[in-house]
Amino acid sequence: MGIFDKVLKIVKDSTGPKEKSAVAIDFGSSSVKVVQLRKEKGRAILETYGELTCGPYAELSVGQATSLPAEKMLELLRDLFREANVTAKVGAMAIPLRNSLLVSVEMPEMEESKLAEMVPIEARKYVPLPISEVILDWRLMPKSSLDEREPALESADSRNRKKSYGNKVEILIASIQKDIVRLYQDIAQKLGLVSDVFEIETFSSIRSVMPNDLSATVILDIGAGTSKIAIVDYGLVRLSHTIVKGSQDVTIAIAKSLSVPFAKAEEIKRKFGLLGDVDNGELLKSVSPTVEYIFAEAGKVMLQYQKEHKRAVDKIILIGGGAMMKGVGDVAREVIGLPVVMGAPFDKVEAPVFLSNVLKETGPEFAVAIGLALRKLEDL
Ligand SMILES: Nc1ncnc2c1ncn2[C@@H]1O[C@H](COP(=O)(O)OP(=O)(O)OP(=O)(O)O)[C@@H](O)[C@H]1O
Ligand SMILES: [Mg+2]
C-alpha cells in the first residue's frame, strides 16, 4: 500500500460508513455557495443550500469580486454553515478555474505509457508554475468522437478527417495548484469537515446542467469578474476559455453612466437587468456593450471549435449569477444565434414543490455547488 492509499484509507475510515449527507462548497469570487444533499435509495435529496457574498468580508460591496484571505474565508463559511444550517460532516470543494488549468493539446500518437511521461513535459508550456507545485491529470480524447462512438456513421467526410488528423492525438490536460488544495483542506479541517473531493468547477457545473445527450454544447458561466466558457461534446469537455469580463463589469458600467455608487448600481442591475426602465433610458445603452462583448467572445470560441472539429454546436447553457440578469437570454440568442437554455441544476435533485420557483430563479448560480455535491454523493 502506497503512502497515498494510506492517507485515503484514513480519510475514508474517519468519514464512517453511515454518512448519507454531503456538503459542497463553491468558492466564487463574489459569493460563496453551499449545497447539502442526502442520498436516499439512490436519489439525491436537497437538504439545504445557501450563499453569502464576499464583499462585506473585505469592506467591499455586494457583487464585487475579491480574493478573501484564509481567515476571512473561514469566518464567511462559519457564518454560511450556521445560516444555512449545514450539518454534513463530509464534503467536497470546487477549485476555481482561476486556480486551475484546463487545456486541450495535440500530441503525436504514442503508447499510453509514453504519453504518461510526455504529458507533464508538454504541460510545462501551459502551467505557469513548477510542475511539482501542481496536481496534474490528463485524459486521452477520442480521436474523432463520431468515429469512436458511432462507427456505423463513418462517412467519407470522417475518413478524410481521420487522414487530416495524421497521427496526432488530442489530450485534455487538467491541473490544480497544490497550494489551493492545502488551503481548502485547512479550511475544511477548521470547519470540522472531512473533504476529500477537489474538482475543477467546470466539471461540477457540467454534471448539474448538461442534459444526457451527445450534442456539442456551450456552457457559459457568467461570474462576477470573469465569464468562463466550456465546450462539451459527446459528454466530454473539449475546450475551456476565460473571458475577462463578468457581471461586475455591468455594474461598473451602470455606476459610471448613472453616476451612482457601485452598491446602488448593483441594486439597479438586479432590479432591471437588461430590460431598463422608463425613467432610466440610459441604462440599456450603458449595459449592452459589456454583455454583448461577453457573448461575442463566447461566439468566437464556439466558431473556432466548430471549424476545428467540423461539429455544429446546438445550444448554449447559461449559468452563474450573471445569467440571472433580466433579459440576458435574449441578448445571448441574438449575438450568438443559438438556442439559449438557462441552467437548471436543481432539476437534478429532489426538493419540496413549494420551492420550485425560487430554485428555478436562483438555479444558474448554484450549478457548480449542486454538481459537486452530486459527485460527492457517489462516494456515500
Ligand atoms: N438577480 C441577479 N440579477 C442580476 N445579476 C445578479 C443577480 N444575482 C447575482 N448577480 C450577479 O452575478 C454575479 C455573481 O455571479 P456568481 O455568483 O456566479 O459569481 P462568482 O461565482 O462569485 O464568480 P466567479 O465564478 O467568477 O468566481 C455578480 O456580479 C452579481 O451582481
Ligand atoms: Mg462562480
XYZ file of C-alpha atoms and ligand atoms in Angstrom:
412
model
C 0.000 0.000 0.000
C 1.479 3.325 -1.072
C 1.515 6.410 1.059
C -1.435 7.939 -0.790
C -3.544 4.830 -0.353
C -2.852 5.032 3.360
C -3.885 8.649 3.564
C -7.022 7.950 1.583
C -7.853 4.993 3.802
C -7.594 7.129 6.939
C -9.892 9.698 5.361
C -12.395 7.004 4.374
C -12.434 5.418 7.853
C -12.851 8.738 9.573
C -15.873 9.613 7.497
C -17.529 6.414 8.648
C -19.787 4.260 6.551
C -23.054 5.810 7.701
C -22.701 9.347 6.357
C -25.526 9.926 3.950
C -25.332 13.722 3.636
C -22.607 15.732 1.972
C -21.957 19.430 1.560
C -20.325 21.028 -1.465
C -18.617 24.416 -1.385
C -18.209 26.692 -4.408
C -15.634 29.412 -3.696
C -16.930 32.093 -6.062
C -15.011 35.341 -6.250
C -18.073 37.396 -5.344
C -20.111 34.890 -3.391
C -19.558 31.512 -1.775
C -22.264 28.900 -2.240
C -23.007 25.717 -0.330
C -25.363 22.859 -1.103
C -26.089 19.906 1.171
C -27.592 16.790 -0.371
C -28.629 13.480 1.149
C -28.524 10.160 -0.591
C -31.646 8.108 -0.092
C -32.358 4.939 -2.045
C -30.217 6.173 -4.891
C -31.926 9.575 -5.011
C -30.349 12.947 -4.270
C -32.425 14.966 -1.822
C -31.818 18.661 -1.294
C -31.328 19.240 2.434
C -30.171 22.848 2.376
C -28.400 25.429 0.260
C -27.243 28.985 0.699
C -24.798 31.673 -0.295
C -23.006 34.627 1.248
C -21.443 37.471 -0.687
C -17.723 38.059 -0.116
C -17.833 41.875 -0.375
C -18.868 42.591 3.234
C -15.960 40.418 4.476
C -13.488 42.614 2.607
C -15.025 46.043 3.063
C -16.372 45.877 -0.458
C -19.874 45.972 -1.881
C -22.163 43.068 -2.612
C -21.396 41.807 -6.127
C -17.728 42.834 -6.162
C -15.165 40.149 -6.905
C -12.380 39.695 -4.382
C -9.955 37.145 -3.056
C -10.582 36.726 0.661
C -7.661 35.891 2.947
C -7.964 32.449 4.595
C -9.197 33.691 7.963
C -11.938 35.804 6.352
C -12.989 32.894 4.156
C -13.248 30.731 7.265
C -15.344 33.391 9.007
C -17.644 33.606 5.987
C -18.027 29.823 5.828
C -18.767 29.555 9.544
C -21.500 32.179 9.090
C -22.803 30.454 5.991
C -22.858 26.988 7.582
C -24.747 28.432 10.542
C -27.222 30.407 8.441
C -27.877 27.567 6.011
C -27.864 25.026 8.847
C -25.258 22.806 7.210
C -24.895 19.642 9.277
C -22.980 17.298 6.948
C -19.634 16.041 8.196
C -18.248 15.170 4.783
C -17.882 17.375 1.791
C -16.313 18.434 -1.448
C -14.728 21.658 -2.620
C -14.759 23.205 -6.077
C -11.449 24.517 -7.326
C -11.968 27.816 -9.137
C -10.835 27.778 -12.749
C -8.552 30.717 -11.892
C -6.501 28.330 -9.726
C -6.509 25.582 -12.313
C -5.697 24.917 -15.884
C -7.805 23.108 -18.410
C -6.248 22.886 -21.822
C -6.642 20.698 -24.830
C -3.386 19.910 -26.676
C -2.405 17.877 -29.706
C 0.435 15.414 -29.343
C 1.946 12.782 -31.613
C 0.314 9.389 -31.259
C 2.266 7.091 -28.918
C 1.828 4.349 -26.345
C -0.134 5.436 -23.271
C 2.835 4.718 -21.013
C 4.958 7.031 -23.151
C 2.214 9.642 -23.085
C 2.265 9.499 -19.292
C 5.916 10.554 -19.471
C 5.434 13.182 -22.151
C 2.268 14.932 -20.946
C 3.941 16.558 -17.884
C 6.678 17.862 -20.173
C 4.096 19.269 -22.602
C 2.094 20.667 -19.667
C 5.039 22.834 -18.657
C 4.284 25.068 -21.626
C 0.888 25.900 -20.207
C 1.277 25.687 -16.435
C 2.736 28.945 -15.109
C 4.136 27.172 -12.013
C 6.756 24.467 -11.422
C 5.114 21.130 -12.239
C 5.948 19.978 -8.708
C 3.547 22.681 -7.448
C 0.517 21.333 -9.277
C -1.573 18.190 -9.311
C -1.675 17.122 -12.919
C -4.208 14.919 -14.634
C -4.891 14.200 -18.270
C -7.217 12.309 -20.494
C -6.855 10.995 -23.996
C -9.732 12.302 -26.091
C -11.405 10.021 -28.597
C -9.672 10.765 -31.909
C -12.898 11.606 -33.519
C -15.801 11.069 -31.206
C -18.014 10.325 -34.173
C -15.723 7.569 -35.410
C -15.296 6.009 -31.992
C -18.812 6.035 -30.719
C -20.831 5.564 -33.837
C -18.698 3.591 -36.267
C -21.759 2.893 -38.366
C -21.927 6.553 -39.199
C -18.433 6.719 -40.634
C -18.665 8.774 -43.775
C -16.261 9.904 -46.453
C -16.041 13.125 -44.512
C -15.000 11.457 -41.274
C -12.489 9.259 -43.139
C -10.937 12.398 -44.597
C -10.872 13.932 -41.182
C -9.007 10.911 -39.871
C -6.448 11.398 -42.583
C -6.008 15.077 -41.964
C -5.673 14.324 -38.281
C -2.490 12.446 -39.173
C -1.052 10.511 -36.280
C -1.880 13.085 -33.664
C -3.953 12.595 -30.548
C -5.897 15.130 -28.535
C -5.207 15.303 -24.809
C -7.139 17.254 -22.205
C -4.724 18.407 -19.526
C -6.097 19.484 -16.156
C -4.041 20.831 -13.311
C -4.778 22.274 -9.884
C -2.425 24.352 -7.739
C -1.338 22.305 -4.715
C -1.391 25.462 -2.610
C -5.090 25.917 -3.106
C -5.818 22.313 -2.142
C -3.730 22.768 1.027
C -5.590 25.971 1.822
C -9.000 24.378 1.307
C -8.007 21.288 3.307
C -7.008 23.528 6.166
C -10.316 25.404 5.977
C -12.235 22.097 5.902
C -10.402 20.859 8.967
C -11.194 24.050 10.861
C -14.844 23.665 9.897
C -14.796 20.110 11.248
C -15.440 18.766 7.781
C -13.773 15.858 6.027
C -13.370 16.992 2.459
C -11.642 14.596 0.130
C -13.031 15.637 -3.238
C -11.496 18.589 -5.050
C -12.854 19.192 -8.502
C -12.307 21.979 -11.023
C -15.567 23.944 -11.059
C -16.098 23.374 -14.783
C -16.569 19.628 -14.290
C -19.001 20.215 -11.433
C -21.255 22.507 -13.416
C -21.311 20.151 -16.387
C -22.624 17.383 -14.146
C -25.517 19.521 -12.950
C -26.661 21.241 -16.131
C -25.731 19.081 -19.113
C -28.625 17.094 -20.467
C -27.957 13.453 -21.198
C -27.247 13.986 -24.854
C -24.188 13.771 -27.051
C -24.579 17.076 -28.861
C -21.950 19.816 -28.780
C -22.987 22.397 -26.198
C -21.561 25.664 -24.916
C -21.774 26.190 -21.168
C -21.220 29.828 -20.320
C -20.703 30.707 -16.647
C -21.142 34.460 -16.207
C -19.465 35.136 -12.879
C -18.561 38.421 -11.241
C -15.083 39.274 -12.536
C -14.882 36.824 -15.417
C -17.012 34.566 -17.551
C -15.998 31.005 -18.300
C -16.879 29.124 -21.401
C -16.656 25.364 -21.775
C -17.497 23.355 -24.848
C -18.839 19.929 -24.035
C -19.116 17.415 -26.839
C -20.109 13.758 -26.560
C -20.329 14.448 -22.828
C -16.673 15.479 -22.549
C -15.107 18.900 -22.024
C -13.251 19.688 -25.211
C -12.300 23.290 -24.698
C -12.297 25.846 -21.933
C -11.665 29.559 -22.084
C -11.904 32.503 -19.692
C -13.421 35.792 -20.843
C -12.057 38.696 -18.839
C -15.377 40.381 -18.264
C -18.217 39.399 -15.994
C -21.361 40.699 -14.395
C -19.372 43.021 -12.127
C -18.424 44.994 -15.263
C -22.106 45.540 -15.958
C -22.477 47.104 -12.502
C -19.405 49.289 -13.107
C -20.887 50.462 -16.423
C -24.200 51.349 -14.745
C -22.379 53.173 -11.922
C -20.417 55.257 -14.424
C -23.282 56.004 -16.722
C -25.734 56.997 -13.986
C -23.053 58.473 -11.670
C -24.134 56.327 -8.747
C -22.030 54.293 -6.273
C -21.324 50.624 -7.052
C -23.788 49.404 -4.422
C -26.629 51.443 -5.924
C -25.704 50.331 -9.450
C -25.764 46.708 -8.259
C -29.288 47.211 -6.952
C -30.409 48.742 -10.233
C -28.821 45.900 -12.197
C -30.578 43.229 -10.134
C -33.887 45.037 -10.436
C -33.943 45.938 -14.119
C -31.180 43.909 -15.742
C -31.085 44.499 -19.462
C -34.687 45.487 -19.657
C -34.019 49.011 -18.490
C -36.885 51.050 -17.154
C -38.856 54.031 -18.307
C -37.002 56.505 -16.117
C -33.650 55.048 -16.980
C -33.367 55.105 -20.740
C -29.590 55.350 -20.328
C -29.388 52.012 -18.593
C -29.644 49.831 -21.643
C -27.064 51.870 -23.513
C -24.544 51.527 -20.690
C -25.093 47.853 -20.044
C -25.367 46.414 -23.533
C -21.731 46.724 -24.697
C -20.396 44.676 -21.763
C -22.948 41.932 -22.177
C -22.545 41.905 -25.947
C -18.763 41.664 -25.535
C -19.115 38.551 -23.358
C -21.405 36.845 -25.855
C -19.355 37.915 -28.858
C -16.250 36.359 -27.247
C -18.197 33.198 -26.451
C -19.391 33.151 -30.064
C -15.802 33.346 -31.345
C -14.695 30.404 -29.205
C -17.689 28.436 -30.402
C -16.951 29.186 -34.070
C -13.337 28.163 -33.604
C -14.486 24.842 -32.152
C -16.984 24.266 -34.946
C -14.326 24.942 -37.539
C -11.663 22.739 -35.998
C -13.936 19.822 -35.208
C -16.451 20.178 -38.014
C -19.191 19.793 -35.436
C -22.171 22.064 -35.052
C -22.764 23.401 -31.562
C -26.502 23.208 -30.990
C -27.206 25.241 -27.858
C -25.787 27.420 -25.144
C -26.496 26.852 -21.468
C -26.149 29.927 -19.259
C -25.073 29.624 -15.636
C -23.564 31.888 -12.960
C -25.129 34.900 -11.254
C -24.773 36.930 -14.451
C -27.220 34.581 -16.144
C -29.885 35.743 -13.696
C -29.882 39.240 -15.138
C -33.250 40.010 -16.702
C -33.199 39.904 -20.500
C -29.774 38.300 -20.786
C -31.051 35.218 -22.626
C -32.450 37.319 -25.482
C -29.148 39.137 -25.988
C -27.259 35.820 -25.946
C -29.602 34.398 -28.570
C -29.224 37.460 -30.768
C -25.439 37.730 -30.549
C -24.587 34.028 -30.757
C -27.522 32.917 -32.864
C -28.159 29.697 -30.955
C -30.963 28.469 -28.725
C -30.285 29.588 -25.148
C -31.155 27.467 -22.140
C -30.969 28.648 -18.535
C -29.058 26.202 -16.361
C -31.459 24.418 -14.006
C -29.221 22.363 -11.703
C -31.885 21.909 -9.027
C -33.790 19.760 -11.537
C -31.238 17.032 -10.785
C -32.220 16.859 -7.117
C -35.443 16.303 -5.199
C -36.762 19.365 -3.406
C -40.072 20.487 -1.890
C -42.526 21.632 -4.568
C -43.160 24.989 -2.873
C -39.518 25.872 -3.537
C -39.660 25.193 -7.261
C -39.974 28.810 -8.405
C -37.167 30.048 -6.170
C -34.932 27.164 -7.202
C -35.594 27.840 -10.855
C -34.712 31.515 -10.470
C -31.598 31.020 -8.403
C -30.551 27.836 -10.226
C -27.856 29.275 -12.527
C -25.821 30.454 -9.517
C -25.791 27.012 -7.902
C -24.691 24.965 -10.910
C -21.187 24.359 -9.516
C -22.273 23.583 -5.943
C -25.048 21.173 -6.993
C -22.849 19.340 -9.499
C -20.117 18.954 -6.928
C -22.486 17.715 -4.223
C -23.815 15.133 -6.701
C -20.220 13.995 -7.274
C -19.634 13.549 -3.543
C -22.891 11.613 -3.096
C -21.445 8.961 -5.425
C -18.974 8.080 -2.622
C -21.622 7.633 0.069
N -30.571 38.544 -9.546
C -29.490 38.978 -10.181
N -29.606 39.766 -11.281
C -28.527 40.200 -11.923
N -27.261 39.908 -11.563
C -27.092 39.142 -10.492
C -28.178 38.633 -9.753
N -27.673 37.890 -8.749
C -26.347 37.939 -8.851
N -25.983 38.683 -9.902
C -24.625 38.993 -10.340
O -23.927 37.793 -10.548
C -22.545 37.990 -10.265
C -22.081 36.878 -9.387
O -22.270 35.673 -10.037
P -21.680 34.354 -9.422
O -22.174 34.194 -8.039
O -21.929 33.259 -10.383
O -20.133 34.735 -9.411
P -18.960 34.062 -8.620
O -19.174 32.593 -8.647
O -18.840 34.699 -7.296
O -17.764 34.499 -9.523
P -16.669 33.627 -10.269
O -17.330 32.341 -10.697
O -16.258 34.470 -11.419
O -15.606 33.429 -9.264
C -22.410 39.320 -9.564
O -21.806 40.238 -10.456
C -23.839 39.714 -9.281
O -24.037 41.082 -9.415
Mg -18.660 31.063 -9.910
